[in-house]
Short mmCIF file of C-alpha atoms (C1' of nucleotides) in Angstrom, two decimals:
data_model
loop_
_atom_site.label_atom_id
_atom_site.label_comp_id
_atom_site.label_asym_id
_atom_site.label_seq_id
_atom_site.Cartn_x
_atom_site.Cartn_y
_atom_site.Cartn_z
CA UNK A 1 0.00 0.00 0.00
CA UNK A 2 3.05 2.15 0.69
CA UNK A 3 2.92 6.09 1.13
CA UNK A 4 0.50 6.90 -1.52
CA UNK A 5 -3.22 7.69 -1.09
CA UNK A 6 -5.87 5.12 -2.19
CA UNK A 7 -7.82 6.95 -4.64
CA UNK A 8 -10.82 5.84 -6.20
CA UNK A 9 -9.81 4.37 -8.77
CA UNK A 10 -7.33 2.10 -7.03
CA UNK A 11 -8.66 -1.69 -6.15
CA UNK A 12 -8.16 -2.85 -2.76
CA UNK A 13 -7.42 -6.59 -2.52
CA UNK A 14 -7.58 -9.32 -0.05
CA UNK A 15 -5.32 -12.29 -0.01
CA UNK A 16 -6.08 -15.75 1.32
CA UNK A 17 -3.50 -17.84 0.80
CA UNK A 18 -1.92 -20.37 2.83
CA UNK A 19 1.31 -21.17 1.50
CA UNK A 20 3.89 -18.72 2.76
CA UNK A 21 5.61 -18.41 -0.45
CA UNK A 22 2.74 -18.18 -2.96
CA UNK A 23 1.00 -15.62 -0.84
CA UNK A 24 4.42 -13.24 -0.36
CA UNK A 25 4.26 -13.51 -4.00
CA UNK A 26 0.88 -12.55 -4.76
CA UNK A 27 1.13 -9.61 -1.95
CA UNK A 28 4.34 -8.01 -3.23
CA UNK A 29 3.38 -8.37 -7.22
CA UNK A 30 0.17 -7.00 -6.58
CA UNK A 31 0.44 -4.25 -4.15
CA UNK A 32 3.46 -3.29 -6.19
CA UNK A 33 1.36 -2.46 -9.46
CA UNK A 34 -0.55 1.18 -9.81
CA UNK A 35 -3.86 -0.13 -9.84
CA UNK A 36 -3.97 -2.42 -6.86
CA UNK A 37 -3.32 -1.33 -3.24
CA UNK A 38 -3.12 -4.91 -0.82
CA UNK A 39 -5.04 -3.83 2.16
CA UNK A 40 -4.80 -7.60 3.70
CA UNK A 41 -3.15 -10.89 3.32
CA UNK A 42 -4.23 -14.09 5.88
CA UNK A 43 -3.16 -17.71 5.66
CA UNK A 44 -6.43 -18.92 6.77
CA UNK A 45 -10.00 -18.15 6.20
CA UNK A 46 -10.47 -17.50 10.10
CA UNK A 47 -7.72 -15.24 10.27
CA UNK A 48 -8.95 -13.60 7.00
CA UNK A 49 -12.14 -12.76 9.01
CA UNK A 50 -10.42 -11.95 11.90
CA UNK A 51 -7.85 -8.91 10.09
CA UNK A 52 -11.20 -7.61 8.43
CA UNK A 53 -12.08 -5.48 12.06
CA UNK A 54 -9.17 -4.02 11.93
CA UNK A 55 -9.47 -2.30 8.51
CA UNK A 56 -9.97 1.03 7.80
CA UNK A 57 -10.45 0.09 3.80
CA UNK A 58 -12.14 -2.71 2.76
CA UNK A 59 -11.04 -4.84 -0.04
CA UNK A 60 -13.45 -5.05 -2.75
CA UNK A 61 -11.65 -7.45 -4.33
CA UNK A 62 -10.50 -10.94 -2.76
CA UNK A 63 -8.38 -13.50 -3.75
CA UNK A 64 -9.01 -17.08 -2.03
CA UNK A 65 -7.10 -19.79 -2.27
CA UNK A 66 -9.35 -23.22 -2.14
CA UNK A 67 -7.35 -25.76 -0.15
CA UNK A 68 -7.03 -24.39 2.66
CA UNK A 69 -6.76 -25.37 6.35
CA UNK A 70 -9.85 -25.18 8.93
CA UNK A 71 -12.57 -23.82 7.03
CA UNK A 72 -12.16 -24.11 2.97
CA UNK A 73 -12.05 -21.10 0.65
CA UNK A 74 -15.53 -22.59 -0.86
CA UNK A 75 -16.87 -22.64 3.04
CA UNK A 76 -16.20 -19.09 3.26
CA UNK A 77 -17.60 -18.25 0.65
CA UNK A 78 -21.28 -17.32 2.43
CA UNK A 79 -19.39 -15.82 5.39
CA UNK A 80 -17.34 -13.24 2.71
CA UNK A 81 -20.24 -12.05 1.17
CA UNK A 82 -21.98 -11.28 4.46
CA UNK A 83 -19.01 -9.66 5.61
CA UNK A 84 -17.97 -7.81 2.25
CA UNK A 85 -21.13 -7.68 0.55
CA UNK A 86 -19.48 -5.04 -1.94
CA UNK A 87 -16.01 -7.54 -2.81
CA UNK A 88 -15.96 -10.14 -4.93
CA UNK A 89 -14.60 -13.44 -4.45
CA UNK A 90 -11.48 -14.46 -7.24
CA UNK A 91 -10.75 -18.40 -6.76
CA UNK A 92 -7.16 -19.58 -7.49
CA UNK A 93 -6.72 -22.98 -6.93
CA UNK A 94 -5.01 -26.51 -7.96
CA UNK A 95 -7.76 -28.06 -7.89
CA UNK A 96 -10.02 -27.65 -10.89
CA UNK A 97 -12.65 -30.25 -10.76
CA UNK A 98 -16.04 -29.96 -12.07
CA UNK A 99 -16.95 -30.59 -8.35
CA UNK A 100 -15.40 -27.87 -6.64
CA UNK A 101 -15.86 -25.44 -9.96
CA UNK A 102 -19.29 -25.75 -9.38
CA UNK A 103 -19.85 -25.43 -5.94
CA UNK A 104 -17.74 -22.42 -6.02
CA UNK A 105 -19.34 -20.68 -8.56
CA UNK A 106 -22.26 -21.74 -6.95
CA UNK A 107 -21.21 -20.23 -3.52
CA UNK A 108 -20.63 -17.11 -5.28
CA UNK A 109 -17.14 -16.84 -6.41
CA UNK A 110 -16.94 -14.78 -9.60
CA UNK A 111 -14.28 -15.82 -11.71
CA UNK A 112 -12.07 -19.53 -10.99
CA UNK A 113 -8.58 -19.22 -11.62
CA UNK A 114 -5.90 -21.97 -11.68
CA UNK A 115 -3.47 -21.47 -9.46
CA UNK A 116 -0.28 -21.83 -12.48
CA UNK A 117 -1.41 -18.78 -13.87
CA UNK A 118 1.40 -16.20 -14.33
CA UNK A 119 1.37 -13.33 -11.96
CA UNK A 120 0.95 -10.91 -14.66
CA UNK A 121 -1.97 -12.54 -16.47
CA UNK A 122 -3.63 -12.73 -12.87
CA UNK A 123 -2.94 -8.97 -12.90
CA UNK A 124 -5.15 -8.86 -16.38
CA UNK A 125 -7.28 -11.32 -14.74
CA UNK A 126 -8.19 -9.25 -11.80
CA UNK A 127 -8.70 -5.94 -13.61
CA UNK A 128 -10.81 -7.46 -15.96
CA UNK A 129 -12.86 -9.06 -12.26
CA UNK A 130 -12.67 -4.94 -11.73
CA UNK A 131 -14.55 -4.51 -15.44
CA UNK A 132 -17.38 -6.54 -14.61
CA UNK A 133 -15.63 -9.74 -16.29
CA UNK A 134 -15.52 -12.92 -15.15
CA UNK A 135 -12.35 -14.76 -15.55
CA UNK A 136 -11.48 -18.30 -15.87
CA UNK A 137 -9.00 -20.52 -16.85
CA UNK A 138 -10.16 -22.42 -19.82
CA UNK A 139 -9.95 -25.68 -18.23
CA UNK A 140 -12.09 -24.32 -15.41
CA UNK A 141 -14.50 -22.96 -18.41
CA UNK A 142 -14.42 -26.37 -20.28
CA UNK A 143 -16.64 -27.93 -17.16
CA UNK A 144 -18.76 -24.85 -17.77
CA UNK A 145 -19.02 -25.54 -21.66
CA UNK A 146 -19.99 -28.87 -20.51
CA UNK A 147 -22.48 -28.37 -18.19
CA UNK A 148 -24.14 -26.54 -20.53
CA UNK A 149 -24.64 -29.39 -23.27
CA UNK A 150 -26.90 -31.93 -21.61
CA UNK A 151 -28.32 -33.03 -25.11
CA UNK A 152 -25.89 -34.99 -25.62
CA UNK A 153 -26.62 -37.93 -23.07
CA UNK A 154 -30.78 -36.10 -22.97
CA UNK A 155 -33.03 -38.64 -21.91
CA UNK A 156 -35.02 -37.35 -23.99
CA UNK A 157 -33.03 -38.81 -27.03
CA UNK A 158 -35.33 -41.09 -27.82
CA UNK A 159 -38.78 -39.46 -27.39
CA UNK A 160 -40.41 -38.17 -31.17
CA UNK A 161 -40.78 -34.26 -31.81
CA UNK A 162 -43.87 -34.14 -30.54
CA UNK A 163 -43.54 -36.44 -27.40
CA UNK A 164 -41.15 -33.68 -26.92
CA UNK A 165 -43.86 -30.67 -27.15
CA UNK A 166 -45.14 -32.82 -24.29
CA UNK A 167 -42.82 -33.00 -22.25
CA UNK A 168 -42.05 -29.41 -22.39
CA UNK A 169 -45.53 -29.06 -21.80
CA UNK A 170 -44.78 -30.74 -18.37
CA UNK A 171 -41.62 -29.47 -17.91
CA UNK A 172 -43.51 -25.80 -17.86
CA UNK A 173 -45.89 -26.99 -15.57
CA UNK A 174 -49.01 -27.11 -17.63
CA UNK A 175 -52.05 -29.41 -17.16
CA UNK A 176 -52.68 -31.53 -20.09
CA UNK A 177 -56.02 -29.51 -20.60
CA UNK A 178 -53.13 -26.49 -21.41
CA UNK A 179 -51.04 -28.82 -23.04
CA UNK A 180 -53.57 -29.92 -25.39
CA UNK A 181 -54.71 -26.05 -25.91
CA UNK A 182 -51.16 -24.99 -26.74
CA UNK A 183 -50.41 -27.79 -29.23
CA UNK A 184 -53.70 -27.35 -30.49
CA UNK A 185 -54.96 -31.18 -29.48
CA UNK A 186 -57.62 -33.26 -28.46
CA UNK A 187 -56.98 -34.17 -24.41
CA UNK A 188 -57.48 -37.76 -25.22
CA UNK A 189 -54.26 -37.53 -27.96
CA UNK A 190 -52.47 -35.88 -25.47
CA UNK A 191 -53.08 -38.38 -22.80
CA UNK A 192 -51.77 -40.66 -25.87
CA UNK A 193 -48.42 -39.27 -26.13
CA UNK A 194 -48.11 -39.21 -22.45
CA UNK A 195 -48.35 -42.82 -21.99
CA UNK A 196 -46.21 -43.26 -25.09
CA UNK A 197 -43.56 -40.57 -23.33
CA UNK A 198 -43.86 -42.58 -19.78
CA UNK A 199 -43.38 -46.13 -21.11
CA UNK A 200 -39.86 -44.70 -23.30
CA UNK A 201 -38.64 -43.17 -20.05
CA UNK A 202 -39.91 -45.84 -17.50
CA UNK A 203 -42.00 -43.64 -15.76
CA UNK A 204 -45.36 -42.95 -14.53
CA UNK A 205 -46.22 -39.99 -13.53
CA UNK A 206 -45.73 -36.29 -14.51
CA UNK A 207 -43.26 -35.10 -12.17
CA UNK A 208 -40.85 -38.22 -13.37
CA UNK A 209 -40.72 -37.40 -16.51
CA UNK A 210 -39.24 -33.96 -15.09
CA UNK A 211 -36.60 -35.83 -13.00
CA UNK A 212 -35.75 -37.80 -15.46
CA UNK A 213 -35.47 -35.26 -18.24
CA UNK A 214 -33.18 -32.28 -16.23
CA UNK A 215 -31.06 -35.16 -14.91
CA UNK A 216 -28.22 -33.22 -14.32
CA UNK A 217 -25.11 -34.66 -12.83
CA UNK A 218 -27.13 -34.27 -9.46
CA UNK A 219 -24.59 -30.76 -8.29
CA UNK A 220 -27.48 -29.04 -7.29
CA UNK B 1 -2.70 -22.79 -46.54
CA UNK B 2 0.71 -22.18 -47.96
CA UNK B 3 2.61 -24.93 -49.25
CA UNK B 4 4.27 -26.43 -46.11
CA UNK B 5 2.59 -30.20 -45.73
CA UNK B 6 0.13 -30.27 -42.74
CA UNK B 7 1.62 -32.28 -40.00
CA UNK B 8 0.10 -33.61 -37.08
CA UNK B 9 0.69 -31.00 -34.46
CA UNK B 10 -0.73 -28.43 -36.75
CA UNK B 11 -4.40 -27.45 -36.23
CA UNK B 12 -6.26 -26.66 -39.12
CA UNK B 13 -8.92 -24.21 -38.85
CA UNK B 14 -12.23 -23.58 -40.54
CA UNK B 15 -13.28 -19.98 -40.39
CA UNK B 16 -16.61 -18.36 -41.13
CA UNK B 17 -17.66 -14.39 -40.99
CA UNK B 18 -19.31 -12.38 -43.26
CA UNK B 19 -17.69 -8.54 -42.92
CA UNK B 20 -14.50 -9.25 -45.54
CA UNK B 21 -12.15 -6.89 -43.65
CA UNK B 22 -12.42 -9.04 -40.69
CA UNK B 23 -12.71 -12.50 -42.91
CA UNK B 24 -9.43 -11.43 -44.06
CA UNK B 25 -7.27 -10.59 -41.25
CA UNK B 26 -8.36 -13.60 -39.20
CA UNK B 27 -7.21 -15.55 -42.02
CA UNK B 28 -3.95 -14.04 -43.15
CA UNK B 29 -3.32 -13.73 -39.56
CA UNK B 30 -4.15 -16.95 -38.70
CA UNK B 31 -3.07 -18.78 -41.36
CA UNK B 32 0.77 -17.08 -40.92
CA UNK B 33 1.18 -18.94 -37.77
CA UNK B 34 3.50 -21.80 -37.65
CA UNK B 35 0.34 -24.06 -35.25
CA UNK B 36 -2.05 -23.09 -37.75
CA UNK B 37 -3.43 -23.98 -41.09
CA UNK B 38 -6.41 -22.42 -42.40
CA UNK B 39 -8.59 -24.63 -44.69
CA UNK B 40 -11.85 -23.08 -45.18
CA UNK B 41 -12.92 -19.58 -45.32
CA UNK B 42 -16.70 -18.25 -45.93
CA UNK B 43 -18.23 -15.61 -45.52
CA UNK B 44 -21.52 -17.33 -44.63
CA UNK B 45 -22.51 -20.94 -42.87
CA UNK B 46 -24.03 -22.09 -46.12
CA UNK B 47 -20.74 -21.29 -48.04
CA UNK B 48 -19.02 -23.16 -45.65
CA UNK B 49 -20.77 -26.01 -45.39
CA UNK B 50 -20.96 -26.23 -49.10
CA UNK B 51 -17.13 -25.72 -48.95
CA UNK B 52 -16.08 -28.97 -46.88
CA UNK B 53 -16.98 -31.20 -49.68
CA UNK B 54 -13.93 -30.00 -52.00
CA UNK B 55 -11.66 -30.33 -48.80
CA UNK B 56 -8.85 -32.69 -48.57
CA UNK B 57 -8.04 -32.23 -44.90
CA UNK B 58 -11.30 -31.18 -42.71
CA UNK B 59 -10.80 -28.50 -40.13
CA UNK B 60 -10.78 -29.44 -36.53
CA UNK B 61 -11.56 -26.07 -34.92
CA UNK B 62 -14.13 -23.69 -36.53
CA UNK B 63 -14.12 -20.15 -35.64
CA UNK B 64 -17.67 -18.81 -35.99
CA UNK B 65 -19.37 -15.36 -36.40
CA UNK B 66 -22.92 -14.97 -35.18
CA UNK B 67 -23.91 -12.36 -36.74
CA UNK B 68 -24.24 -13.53 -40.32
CA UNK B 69 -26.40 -13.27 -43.68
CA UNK B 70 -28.84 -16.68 -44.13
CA UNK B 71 -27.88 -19.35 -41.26
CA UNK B 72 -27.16 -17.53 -38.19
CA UNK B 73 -23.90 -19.17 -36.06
CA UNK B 74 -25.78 -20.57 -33.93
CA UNK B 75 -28.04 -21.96 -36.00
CA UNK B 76 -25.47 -23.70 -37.69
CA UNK B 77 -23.96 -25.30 -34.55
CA UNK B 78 -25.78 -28.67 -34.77
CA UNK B 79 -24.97 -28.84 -38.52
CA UNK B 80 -21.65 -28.46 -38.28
CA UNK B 81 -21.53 -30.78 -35.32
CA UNK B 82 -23.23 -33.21 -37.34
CA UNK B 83 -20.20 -32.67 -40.73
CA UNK B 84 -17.21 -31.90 -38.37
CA UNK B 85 -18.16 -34.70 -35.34
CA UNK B 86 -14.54 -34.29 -34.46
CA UNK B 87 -13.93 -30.66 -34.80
CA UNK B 88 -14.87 -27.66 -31.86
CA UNK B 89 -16.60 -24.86 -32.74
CA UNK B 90 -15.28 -21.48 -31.19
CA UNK B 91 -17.34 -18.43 -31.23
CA UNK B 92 -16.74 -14.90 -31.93
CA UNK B 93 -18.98 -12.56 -31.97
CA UNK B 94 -20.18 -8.79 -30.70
CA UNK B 95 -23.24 -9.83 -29.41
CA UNK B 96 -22.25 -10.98 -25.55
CA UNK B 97 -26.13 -10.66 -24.44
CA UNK B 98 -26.91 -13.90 -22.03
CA UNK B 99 -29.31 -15.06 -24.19
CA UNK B 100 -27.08 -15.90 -27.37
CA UNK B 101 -24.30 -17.14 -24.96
CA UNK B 102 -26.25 -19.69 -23.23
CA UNK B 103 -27.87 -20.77 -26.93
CA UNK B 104 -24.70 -21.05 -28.17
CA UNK B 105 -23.10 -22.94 -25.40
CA UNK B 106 -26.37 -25.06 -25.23
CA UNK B 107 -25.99 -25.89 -29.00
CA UNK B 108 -22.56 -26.79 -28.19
CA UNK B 109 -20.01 -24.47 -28.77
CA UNK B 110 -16.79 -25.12 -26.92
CA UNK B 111 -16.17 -21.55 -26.02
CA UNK B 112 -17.36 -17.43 -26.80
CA UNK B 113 -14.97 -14.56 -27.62
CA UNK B 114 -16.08 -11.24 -28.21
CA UNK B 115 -15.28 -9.73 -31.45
CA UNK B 116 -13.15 -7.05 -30.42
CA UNK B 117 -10.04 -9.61 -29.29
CA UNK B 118 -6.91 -8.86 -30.49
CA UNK B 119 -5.05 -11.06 -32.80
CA UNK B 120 -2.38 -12.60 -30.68
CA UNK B 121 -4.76 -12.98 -27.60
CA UNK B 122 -7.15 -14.68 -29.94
CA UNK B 123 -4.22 -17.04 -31.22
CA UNK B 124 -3.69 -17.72 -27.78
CA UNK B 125 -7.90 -18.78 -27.22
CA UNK B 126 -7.32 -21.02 -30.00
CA UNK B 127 -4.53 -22.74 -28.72
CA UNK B 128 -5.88 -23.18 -25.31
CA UNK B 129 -9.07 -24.73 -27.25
CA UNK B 130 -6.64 -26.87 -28.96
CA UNK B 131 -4.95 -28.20 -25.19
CA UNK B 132 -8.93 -28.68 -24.24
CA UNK B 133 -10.09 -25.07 -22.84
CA UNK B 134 -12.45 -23.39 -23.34
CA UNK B 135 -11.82 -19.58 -23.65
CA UNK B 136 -14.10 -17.01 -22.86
CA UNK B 137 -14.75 -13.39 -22.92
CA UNK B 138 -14.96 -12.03 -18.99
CA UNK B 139 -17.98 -10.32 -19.92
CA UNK B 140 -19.31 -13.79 -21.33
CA UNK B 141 -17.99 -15.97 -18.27
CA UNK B 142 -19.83 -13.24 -15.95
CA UNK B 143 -22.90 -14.15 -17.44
CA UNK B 144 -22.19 -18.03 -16.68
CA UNK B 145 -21.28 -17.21 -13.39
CA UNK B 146 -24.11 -15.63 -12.76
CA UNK B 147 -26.13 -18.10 -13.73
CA UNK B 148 -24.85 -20.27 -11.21
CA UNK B 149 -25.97 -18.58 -8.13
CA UNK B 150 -29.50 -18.97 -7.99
CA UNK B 151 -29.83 -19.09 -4.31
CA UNK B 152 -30.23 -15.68 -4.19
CA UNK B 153 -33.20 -14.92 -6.04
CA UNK B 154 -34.52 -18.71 -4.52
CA UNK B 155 -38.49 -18.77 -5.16
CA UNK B 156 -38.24 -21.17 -1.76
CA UNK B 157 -36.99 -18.96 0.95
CA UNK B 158 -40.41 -18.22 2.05
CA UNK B 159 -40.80 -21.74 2.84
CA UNK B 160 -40.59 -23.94 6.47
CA UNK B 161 -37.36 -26.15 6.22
CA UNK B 162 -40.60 -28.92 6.67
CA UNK B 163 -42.17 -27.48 3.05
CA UNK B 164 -38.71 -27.54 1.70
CA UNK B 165 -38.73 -30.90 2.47
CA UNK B 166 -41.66 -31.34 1.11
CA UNK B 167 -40.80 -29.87 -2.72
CA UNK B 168 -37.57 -31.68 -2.62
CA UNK B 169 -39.46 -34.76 -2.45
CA UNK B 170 -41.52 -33.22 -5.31
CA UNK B 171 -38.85 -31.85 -6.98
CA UNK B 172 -37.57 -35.94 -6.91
CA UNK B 173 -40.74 -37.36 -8.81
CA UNK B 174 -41.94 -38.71 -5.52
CA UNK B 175 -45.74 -39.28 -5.26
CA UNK B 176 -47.23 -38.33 -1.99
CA UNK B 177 -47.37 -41.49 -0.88
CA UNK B 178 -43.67 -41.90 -0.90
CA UNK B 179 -42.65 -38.89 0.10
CA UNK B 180 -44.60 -39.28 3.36
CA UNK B 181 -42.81 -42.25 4.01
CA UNK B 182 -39.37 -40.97 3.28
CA UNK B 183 -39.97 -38.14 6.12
CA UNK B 184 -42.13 -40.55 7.91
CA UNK B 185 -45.36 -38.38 7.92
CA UNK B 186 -48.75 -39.45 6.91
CA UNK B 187 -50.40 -39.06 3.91
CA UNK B 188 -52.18 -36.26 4.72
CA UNK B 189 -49.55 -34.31 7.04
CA UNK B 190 -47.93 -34.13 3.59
CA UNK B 191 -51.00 -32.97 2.16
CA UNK B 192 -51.34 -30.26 4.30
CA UNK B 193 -47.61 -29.17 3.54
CA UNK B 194 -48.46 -29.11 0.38
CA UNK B 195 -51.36 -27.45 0.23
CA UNK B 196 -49.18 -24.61 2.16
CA UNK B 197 -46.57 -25.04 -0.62
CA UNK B 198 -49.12 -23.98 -3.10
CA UNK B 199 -50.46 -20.93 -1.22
CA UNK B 200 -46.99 -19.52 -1.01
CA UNK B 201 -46.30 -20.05 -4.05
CA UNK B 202 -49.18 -19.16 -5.86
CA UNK B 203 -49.79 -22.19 -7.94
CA UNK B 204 -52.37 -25.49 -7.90
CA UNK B 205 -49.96 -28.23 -9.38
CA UNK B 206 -46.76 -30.24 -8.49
CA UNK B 207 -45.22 -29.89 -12.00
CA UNK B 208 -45.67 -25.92 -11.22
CA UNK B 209 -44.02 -25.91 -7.99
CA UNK B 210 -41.39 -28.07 -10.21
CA UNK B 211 -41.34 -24.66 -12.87
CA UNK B 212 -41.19 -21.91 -10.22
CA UNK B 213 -38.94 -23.81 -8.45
CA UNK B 214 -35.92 -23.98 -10.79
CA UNK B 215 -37.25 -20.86 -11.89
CA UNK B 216 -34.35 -20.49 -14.16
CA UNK B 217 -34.60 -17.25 -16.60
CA UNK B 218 -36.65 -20.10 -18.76
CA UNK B 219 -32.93 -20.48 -21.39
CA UNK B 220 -34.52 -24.03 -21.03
"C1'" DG C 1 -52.20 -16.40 28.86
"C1'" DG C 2 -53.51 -15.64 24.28
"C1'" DC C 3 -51.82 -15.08 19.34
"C1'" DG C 4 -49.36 -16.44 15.23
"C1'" DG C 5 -46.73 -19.65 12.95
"C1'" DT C 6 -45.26 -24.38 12.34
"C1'" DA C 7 -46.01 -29.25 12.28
"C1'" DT C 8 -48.83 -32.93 12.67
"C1'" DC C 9 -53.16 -35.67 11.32
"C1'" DG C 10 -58.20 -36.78 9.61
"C1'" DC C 11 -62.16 -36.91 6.40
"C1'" DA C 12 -64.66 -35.81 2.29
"C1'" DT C 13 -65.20 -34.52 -2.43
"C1'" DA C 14 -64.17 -32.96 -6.97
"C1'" DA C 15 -60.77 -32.54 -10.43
"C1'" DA C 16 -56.83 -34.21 -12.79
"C1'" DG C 17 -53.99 -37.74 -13.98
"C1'" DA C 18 -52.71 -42.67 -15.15
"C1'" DT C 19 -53.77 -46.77 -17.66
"C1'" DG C 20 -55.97 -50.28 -20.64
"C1'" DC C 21 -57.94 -51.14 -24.99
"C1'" DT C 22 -59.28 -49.70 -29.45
"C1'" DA C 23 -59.26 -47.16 -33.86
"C1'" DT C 24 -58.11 -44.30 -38.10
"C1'" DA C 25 -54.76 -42.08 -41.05
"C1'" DC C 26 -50.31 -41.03 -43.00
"C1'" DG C 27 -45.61 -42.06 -44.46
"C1'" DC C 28 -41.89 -45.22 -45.12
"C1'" DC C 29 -39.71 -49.33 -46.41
"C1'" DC C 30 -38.88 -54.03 -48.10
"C1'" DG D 1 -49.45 -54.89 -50.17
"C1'" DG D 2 -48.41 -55.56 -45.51
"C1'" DG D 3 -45.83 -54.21 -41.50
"C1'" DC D 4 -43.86 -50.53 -38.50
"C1'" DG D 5 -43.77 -46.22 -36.41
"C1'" DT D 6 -45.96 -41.82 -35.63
"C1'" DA D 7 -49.80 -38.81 -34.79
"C1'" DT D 8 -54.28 -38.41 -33.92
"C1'" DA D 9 -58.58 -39.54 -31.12
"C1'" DG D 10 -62.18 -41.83 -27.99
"C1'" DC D 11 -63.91 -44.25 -23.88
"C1'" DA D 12 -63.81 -46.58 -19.44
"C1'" DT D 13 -61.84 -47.09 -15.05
"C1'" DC D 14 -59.04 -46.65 -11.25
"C1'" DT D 15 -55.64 -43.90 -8.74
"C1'" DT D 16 -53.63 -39.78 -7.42
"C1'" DT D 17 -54.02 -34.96 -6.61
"C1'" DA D 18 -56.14 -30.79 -5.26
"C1'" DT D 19 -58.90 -28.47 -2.09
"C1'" DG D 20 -62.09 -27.36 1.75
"C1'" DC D 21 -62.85 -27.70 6.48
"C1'" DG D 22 -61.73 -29.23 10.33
"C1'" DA D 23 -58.45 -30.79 14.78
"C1'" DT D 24 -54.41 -31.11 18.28
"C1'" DA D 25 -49.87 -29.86 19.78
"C1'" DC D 26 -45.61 -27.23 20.35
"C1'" DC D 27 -42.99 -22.95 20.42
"C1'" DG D 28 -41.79 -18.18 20.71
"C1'" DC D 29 -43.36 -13.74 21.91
"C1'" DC D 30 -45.29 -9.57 23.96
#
DNA sequence: GGCGGTATCGCATAAAGATGCTATACGCCC
DNA sequence: GGGCGTATAGCATCTTTATGCGATACCGCC
């Protein structure tokens, strides 16, 4: 932070980061560039928490560190944003399963960095946090990618077009009186396609078919 | 193209995007990289596609405008998918609005760069997509990461941790019956809960609580 | 000590859904 | 031409849900 005033402009950070040589590194790079001023660095969540009282500027940005000891960067998560409603949360890790991806982005964190990356690409990384991005490493964002291609293994694979219609039908919530209005059908041939839709997908009864058809990889 | 032979290392692109200024530099650009070849360029999907039938080496990473005259990018994802089964499809474009992200990433594209990335930075994307990333924009990520934390705007907070319980079980396909004996109620304690359920939540059907529930911004 | 909210349970009835069986029509394919 | 799959439709019946109108019990609160 050194002598000179923390202007506006200038991002304070937070640091949490247990090894001792990693987190001298991120503290000195950082605080040493214009833009950033390191207001505090902790080796644990707890004593993360702790240093907050005794700030007189608040980070608005933080930079966690996922495996750590006593309570995990994901398990602080919640407590952060209660405590620093105005930061957000950066996640560097090693880790970079679709598991703890998830959960963290889940719990909040904005961007999910590995932990490899060069100190000055995290530099870009964490102005661009500062511009309302949203960085990730693209191994982090190929889970993402992922996630977001379930027709690929879709139960649904094997129902016709308009078993389909149905099923959205259900999937929105309607009755099969609204189904059979929006498709423009008789109730009976809607009651048709149902059974036809239950018996592909083993099923037998409306709110199965749902299960069944968002059967994502059960994270949430 | 050039007249070096195409060895195994070297990634051959496919690139499609209509404005020729831009057509043109991504090419040349591209194309006057040692890890690149560039074997198909068109200025619209349908001139593509009609372009990988004269091809004697198929691209296996397709850089795609949205934007574009006839089949829109997106649009053209399953196709292309469906010709290229080996090949990624990377997007570019200046739209970054949540809705075309999530289509495209739905539809299957392996990552989403806005238009305005430099050259080099953009060679880098491509390489990362090449070592299985998946590079994106910040100001596209932010929208994935966004879409991740739906606790906050949950349509269940107003509920008992009992009527939580309760559309959990419905949430799970369970019929009445079984969820009261998976909490060990009776069949009409659950009832009851339910009835509740609906009140709060302003609807008159489990497949509704199922809608509201994962109220989702309705991308699917 | 009463009031509001939660959690539990019961009964009754009407509506919606699930299921069995049947039937016509169209398109496709061998 | 006959079989197969899809889309449409009807009817009968039984089950499940949805809803109304109760009840008892516990807990926190002012």
């Amino acid at each position: 932070m050194g002598v000179a005033p923390t202007f506006a402009a200038m991002i304070t950070l937070g640091i949490i980061e247990d090894q001792l040589a990693i987190r001298e590194a991120l503290c000195e790079y950082l605080d040493a560039q214009p833009e950033f001023s390191c207001v505090l660095c902790a080796a644990s969540h707890e004593e993360f928490v702790a240093g907050l009282a005794g700030l007189a500027v608040l980070p608005t940005l933080v930079l966690s560190d996922i495996g750590l000891p006593g309570r995990s960067g994901i398990e602080g998560l919640a407590l952060l944003q209660q405590l620093l409603p105005a930061a957000e949360v950066l996640m560097l890790s090693v880790y970079t399963d679709a598991e703890r991806v998830f959960e963290a982005l889940r719990q909040g964190a904005v961007g999910y960095l590995e932990k490899t990356t060069p100190l000055p690409l995290l530099k870009e990384h964490l102005l661009q946090v500062a511009a309302g991005g949203s960085p990730m490493s693209p191994s982090v964002a190929r889970h993402v990618t992922r996630y977001f291609r379930p027709q690929a293994a879709a139960p649904l694979a094997g129902l016709t077009p308009r078993e389909q219609d149905i099923v959205r039908g259900i999937e929105d919530g309607l009755s099969y009186k609204l189904i059979a209005d929006r498709l423009g059908l008789s109730l009976d041939t809607v009651r048709s396609h149902i059974r036809q839709v239950y018996r592909k997908l083993q099923v037998n009864s409306r709110t199965e078919v749902i299960a069944k058809s968002r059967s994502r990889p059960s994270l949430w």
